[in-house]
């Protein structure tokens, strides 16, 4: 005998409408969604922080740093859609709002009134390195599920994040 209320039934049929045909077990869908949605939240958080520092940059290297951070922000933003769509393609659901991002993000916001130019670059360097670590973790989960499309995308994203970290590191030493 079902213990579900009609309300739960309705909810179930609504979420059933978002199901996508796929070759992954429910456990794999759960693991892939959770690791990719956390990565997506971090990516949005880092995108906005990079733009924040791009907008609030100051000092004698203004032009260089302002332009560098814009390049980085564009590159970071460009992977958000691909991450979310991987979640949908494997049969999961993804981020729905800024509030949802805030719940999942592990890269901290920086709402300080003033951040010096070197501090900005150092913070972004650490954040990009943290993002690389999260991508490596997501890669492990995807590899375990034989999700080759996700692993091959992540490999490119790791290279891009390492390149950003390299530029940020060289600009601060
Ligand atoms: Fe701009």
XYZ file of C-alpha atoms and ligand atoms in Angstrom:
174
model
C 0.000 0.000 0.000
C 1.339 3.390 -0.916
C 1.909 5.867 1.888
C 2.351 8.728 -0.542
C -0.013 11.646 -0.325
C -1.527 12.913 -3.577
C 0.722 15.963 -3.170
C 3.878 13.783 -3.177
C 2.537 11.917 -6.213
C 2.164 15.170 -8.043
C 5.717 16.143 -7.094
C 7.008 12.777 -8.269
C 5.330 13.060 -11.638
C 6.685 16.596 -11.995
C 10.253 15.447 -11.353
C 9.659 12.462 -13.661
C 9.079 14.989 -16.445
C 12.709 16.122 -16.050
C 14.119 12.595 -16.396
C 16.498 12.126 -19.298
C 17.295 8.760 -20.917
C 20.804 7.809 -19.874
C 23.082 4.911 -19.131
C 23.801 5.723 -15.504
C 22.526 4.077 -12.324
C 20.552 6.216 -9.836
C 23.588 6.126 -7.529
C 25.868 7.386 -10.325
C 23.385 10.121 -11.280
C 23.298 11.221 -7.640
C 27.094 11.281 -7.312
C 27.692 12.985 -10.656
C 24.999 15.607 -10.001
C 26.264 16.432 -6.550
C 29.912 16.786 -7.560
C 29.094 18.727 -10.773
C 26.550 21.042 -9.125
C 29.081 21.929 -6.394
C 31.641 22.600 -9.141
C 29.084 24.736 -10.990
C 28.373 26.783 -7.837
C 32.122 27.333 -7.352
C 32.479 28.340 -10.987
C 29.722 30.969 -10.683
C 31.220 32.224 -7.382
C 34.677 32.515 -8.941
C 33.255 34.167 -12.058
C 31.595 36.883 -9.994
C 34.621 37.360 -7.725
C 36.860 37.716 -10.791
C 34.460 40.342 -12.200
C 34.302 42.042 -8.792
C 38.108 42.363 -8.786
C 38.086 43.406 -12.462
C 35.642 46.210 -11.594
C 37.430 47.285 -8.392
C 41.038 46.948 -9.556
C 43.373 49.854 -8.714
C 47.040 50.833 -8.867
C 49.883 51.150 -11.355
C 49.142 47.850 -13.154
C 45.464 48.705 -13.531
C 45.218 48.201 -17.276
C 47.056 44.855 -17.296
C 45.242 43.378 -14.321
C 41.843 44.777 -15.297
C 42.165 43.149 -18.735
C 43.648 39.897 -17.399
C 40.748 39.436 -14.989
C 38.212 40.109 -17.725
C 39.807 37.383 -19.852
C 39.693 35.014 -16.899
C 36.067 35.867 -16.096
C 34.989 35.175 -19.680
C 36.790 31.829 -19.662
C 35.224 30.849 -16.321
C 31.717 31.900 -17.374
C 32.040 29.919 -20.613
C 32.190 26.569 -18.794
C 29.089 27.126 -16.614
C 26.580 26.093 -19.270
C 28.576 22.987 -20.180
C 28.739 21.857 -16.530
C 24.986 22.324 -16.025
C 24.179 20.533 -19.270
C 26.386 17.564 -18.324
C 24.256 17.218 -15.177
C 21.080 17.201 -17.315
C 22.576 14.807 -19.879
C 23.396 12.201 -17.221
C 19.842 12.500 -15.890
C 20.222 14.866 -12.931
C 18.877 18.331 -12.177
C 21.056 21.377 -11.747
C 21.279 24.836 -10.175
C 18.160 26.998 -10.312
C 19.091 30.308 -8.650
C 21.685 32.566 -7.009
C 20.333 31.268 -3.673
C 21.052 27.715 -4.794
C 24.621 28.748 -5.738
C 25.100 30.331 -2.298
C 24.118 27.050 -0.626
C 26.551 24.951 -2.656
C 29.573 27.220 -3.252
C 32.847 26.395 -1.502
C 34.778 29.341 -2.965
C 34.157 32.237 -0.574
C 32.824 35.621 -1.701
C 34.887 38.722 -0.967
C 32.610 41.676 -0.162
C 35.353 43.855 1.370
C 35.203 47.583 0.679
C 38.798 47.663 -0.576
C 41.134 44.878 -1.667
C 44.651 45.765 -2.862
C 45.702 44.639 -6.371
C 48.259 42.044 -5.208
C 45.850 40.655 -2.618
C 43.242 40.281 -5.363
C 45.562 38.299 -7.598
C 46.768 36.122 -4.708
C 43.225 35.343 -3.651
C 42.207 34.450 -7.210
C 45.335 32.313 -7.546
C 44.321 30.311 -4.458
C 40.705 30.074 -5.670
C 41.725 28.811 -9.102
C 43.951 26.214 -7.456
C 41.024 25.150 -5.267
C 38.875 24.923 -8.403
C 41.494 22.627 -9.987
C 41.246 20.363 -6.913
C 37.428 20.280 -7.162
C 37.723 19.450 -10.865
C 40.103 16.580 -10.085
C 37.568 15.224 -7.581
C 34.748 15.569 -10.144
C 36.982 13.810 -12.681
C 37.419 10.850 -10.310
C 33.663 10.544 -9.796
C 32.999 10.787 -13.550
C 35.737 8.246 -14.356
C 34.231 5.813 -11.837
C 30.869 6.123 -13.625
C 32.518 5.704 -17.069
C 31.230 9.190 -17.903
C 33.851 9.849 -20.577
C 32.200 12.981 -21.943
C 32.458 14.631 -18.522
C 36.038 13.458 -17.919
C 37.241 14.781 -21.281
C 35.571 18.170 -20.735
C 37.026 18.421 -17.232
C 40.518 17.703 -18.563
C 40.306 20.823 -20.732
C 38.847 22.893 -17.872
C 41.717 21.824 -15.588
C 44.240 23.004 -18.181
C 42.456 26.377 -18.419
C 42.294 26.782 -14.618
C 45.983 25.874 -14.313
C 46.783 28.468 -16.958
C 44.845 31.119 -15.007
C 46.648 30.100 -11.815
C 49.998 30.334 -13.634
C 49.307 33.878 -14.885
C 48.058 34.999 -11.454
C 51.113 33.497 -9.775
C 53.618 35.079 -12.176
C 51.940 38.489 -11.874
C 52.373 38.520 -8.100
C 55.972 37.439 -7.618
Fe 34.517 45.095 -17.929
